[in-house]
Short mmCIF file of C-alpha atoms in Angstrom, two decimals:
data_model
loop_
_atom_site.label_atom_id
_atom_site.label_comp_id
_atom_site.label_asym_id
_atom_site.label_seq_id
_atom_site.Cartn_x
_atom_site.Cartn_y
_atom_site.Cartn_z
CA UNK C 1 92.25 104.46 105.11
CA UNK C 2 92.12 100.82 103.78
CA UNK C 3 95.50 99.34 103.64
CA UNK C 4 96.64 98.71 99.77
CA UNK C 5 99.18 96.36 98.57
CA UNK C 6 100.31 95.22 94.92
CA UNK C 7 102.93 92.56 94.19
CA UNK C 8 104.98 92.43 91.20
CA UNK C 9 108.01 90.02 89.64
CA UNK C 10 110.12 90.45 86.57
CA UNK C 11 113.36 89.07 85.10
CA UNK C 12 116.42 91.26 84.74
CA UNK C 13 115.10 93.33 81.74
CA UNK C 14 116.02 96.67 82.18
CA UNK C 15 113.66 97.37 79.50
CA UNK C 16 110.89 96.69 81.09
CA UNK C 17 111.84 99.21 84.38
CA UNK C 18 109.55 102.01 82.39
CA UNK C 19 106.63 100.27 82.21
CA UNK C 20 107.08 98.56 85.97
CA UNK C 21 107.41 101.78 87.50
CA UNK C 22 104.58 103.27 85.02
CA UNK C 23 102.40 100.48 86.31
CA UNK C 24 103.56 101.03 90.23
CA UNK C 25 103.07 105.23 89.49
CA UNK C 26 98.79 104.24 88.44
CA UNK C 27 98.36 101.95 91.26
CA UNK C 28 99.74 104.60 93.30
CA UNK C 29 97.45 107.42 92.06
CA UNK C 30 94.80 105.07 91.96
CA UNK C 31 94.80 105.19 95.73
CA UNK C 32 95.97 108.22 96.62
CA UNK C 33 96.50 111.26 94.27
CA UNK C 34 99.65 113.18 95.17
CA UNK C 35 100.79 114.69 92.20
CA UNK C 36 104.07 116.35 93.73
CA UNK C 37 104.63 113.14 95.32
CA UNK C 38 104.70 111.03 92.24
CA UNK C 39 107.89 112.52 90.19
CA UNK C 40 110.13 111.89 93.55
CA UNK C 41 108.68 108.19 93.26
CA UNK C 42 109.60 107.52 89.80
CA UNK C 43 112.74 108.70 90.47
CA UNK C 44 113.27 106.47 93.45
CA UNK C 45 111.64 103.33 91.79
CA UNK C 46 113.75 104.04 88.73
CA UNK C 47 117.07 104.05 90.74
CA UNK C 48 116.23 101.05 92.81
CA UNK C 49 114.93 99.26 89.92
CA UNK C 50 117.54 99.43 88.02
CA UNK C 51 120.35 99.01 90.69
CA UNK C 52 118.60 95.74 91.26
CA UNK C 53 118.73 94.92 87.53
CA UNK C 54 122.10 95.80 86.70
CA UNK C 55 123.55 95.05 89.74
CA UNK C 56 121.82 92.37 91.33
CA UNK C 57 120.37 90.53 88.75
CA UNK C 58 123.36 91.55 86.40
CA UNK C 59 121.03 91.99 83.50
CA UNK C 60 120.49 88.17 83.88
CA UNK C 61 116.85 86.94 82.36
CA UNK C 62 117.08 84.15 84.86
CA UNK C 63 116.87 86.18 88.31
CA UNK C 64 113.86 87.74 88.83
CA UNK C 65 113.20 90.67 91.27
CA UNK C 66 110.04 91.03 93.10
CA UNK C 67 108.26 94.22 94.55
CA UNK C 68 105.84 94.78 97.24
CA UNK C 69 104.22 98.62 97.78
CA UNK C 70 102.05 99.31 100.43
CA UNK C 71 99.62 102.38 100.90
CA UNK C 72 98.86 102.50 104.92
CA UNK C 73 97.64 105.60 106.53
CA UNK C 74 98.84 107.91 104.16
CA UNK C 75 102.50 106.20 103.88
CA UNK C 76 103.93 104.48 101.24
CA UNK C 77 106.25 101.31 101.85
CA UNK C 78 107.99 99.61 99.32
CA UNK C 79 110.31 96.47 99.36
CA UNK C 80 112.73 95.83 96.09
CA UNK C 81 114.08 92.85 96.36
CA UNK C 82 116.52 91.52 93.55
CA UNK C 83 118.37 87.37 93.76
CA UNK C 84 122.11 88.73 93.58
CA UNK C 85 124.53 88.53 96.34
CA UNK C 86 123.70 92.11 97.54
CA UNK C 87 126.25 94.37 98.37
CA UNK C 88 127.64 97.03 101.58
CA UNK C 89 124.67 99.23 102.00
CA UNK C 90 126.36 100.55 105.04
CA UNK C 91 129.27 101.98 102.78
CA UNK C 92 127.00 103.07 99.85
CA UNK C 93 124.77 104.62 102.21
CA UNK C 94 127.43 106.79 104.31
CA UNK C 95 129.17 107.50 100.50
CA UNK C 96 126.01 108.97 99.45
CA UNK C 97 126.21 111.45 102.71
CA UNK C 98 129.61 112.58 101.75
CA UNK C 99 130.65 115.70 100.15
CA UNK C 100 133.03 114.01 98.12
CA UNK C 101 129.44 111.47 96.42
CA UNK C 102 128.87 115.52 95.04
CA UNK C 103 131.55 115.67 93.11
CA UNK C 104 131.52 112.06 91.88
CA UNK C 105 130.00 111.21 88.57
CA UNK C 106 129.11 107.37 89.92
CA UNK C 107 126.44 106.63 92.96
CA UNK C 108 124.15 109.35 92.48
CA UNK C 109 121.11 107.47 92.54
CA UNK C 110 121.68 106.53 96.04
CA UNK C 111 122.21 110.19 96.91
CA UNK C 112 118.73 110.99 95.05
CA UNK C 113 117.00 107.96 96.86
CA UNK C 114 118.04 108.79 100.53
CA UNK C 115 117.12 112.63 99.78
CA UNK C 116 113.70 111.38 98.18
CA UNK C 117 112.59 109.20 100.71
CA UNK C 118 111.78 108.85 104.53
CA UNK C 119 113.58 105.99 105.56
CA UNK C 120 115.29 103.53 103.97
CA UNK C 121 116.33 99.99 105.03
CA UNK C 122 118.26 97.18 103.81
CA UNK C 123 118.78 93.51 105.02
CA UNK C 124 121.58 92.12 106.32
CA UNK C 125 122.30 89.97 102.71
CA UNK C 126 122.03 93.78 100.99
CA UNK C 127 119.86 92.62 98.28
CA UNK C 128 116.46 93.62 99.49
CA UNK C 129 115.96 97.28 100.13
CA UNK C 130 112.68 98.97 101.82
CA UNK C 131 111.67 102.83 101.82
CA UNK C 132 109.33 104.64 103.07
CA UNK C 133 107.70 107.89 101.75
CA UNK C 134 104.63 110.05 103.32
CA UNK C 135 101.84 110.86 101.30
CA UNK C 136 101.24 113.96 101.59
CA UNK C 137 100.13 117.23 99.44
CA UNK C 138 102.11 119.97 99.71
#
């Protein structure tokens, strides 16, 4: 398989997150057709989008965020990065493990992302984030 890549930057438009991860979704298909595949990634690209809108960004016009995806070998990799201060990824992270992130009405969509994906990374800063998903049918 012929390794795929497609770059993208916006501003802080959270109104624009439908069509970014619309446009992500076809260049994913494009490449590799995984239909059960594709409603866990809009999910995930929705949540991370918007986290880095909202949060990073704070809805500013001014920052922009920048995505990288990457079809290798039947995996997808995918790098969000956003120009905010970033945040503790360590404490979201083991929050979204917890029973009591369950009960909680706030920080599901980091519960949703780590069940969705492989692996998940941040750097140190906590305002870039990478997964990882297999492409696989089934």
């Amino acid at each position: 398989m012929v390794k795929e890549y497609c770059e993208l930057h916006f501003n802080g438009d959270s109104e624009r997150v439908r069509n970014i991860v619309r446009c992500l979704l076809e260049f994913i298909n494009a490449h590799v057709s995984i239909p059960s595949t594709m409603e866990d990634l809009k999910l995930v690209f929705s949540e991370l989008l918007h986290n880095a809108i909202i949060h990073g960004s704070k809805k500013s016009n001014e920052k922009v965020v920048f995505i990288r995806i990457e079809i290798d070998n039947g995996c997808l990799r995918a790098c969000i990065q956003d120009k905010g201060p970033g945040f503790d990824y360590t404490q979201a992270i083991a929050y979204a493990h917890s029973d009591d992130a369950l009960l909680s009405e706030n920080g599901r969509g980091m519960i949703l992302v780590c069940a969705l994906t492989d692996s998940l990374y941040f750097n140190e800063a906590g305002n870039e984030v990478i997964f990882e998903k297999r492409l696989e049918n089934g």
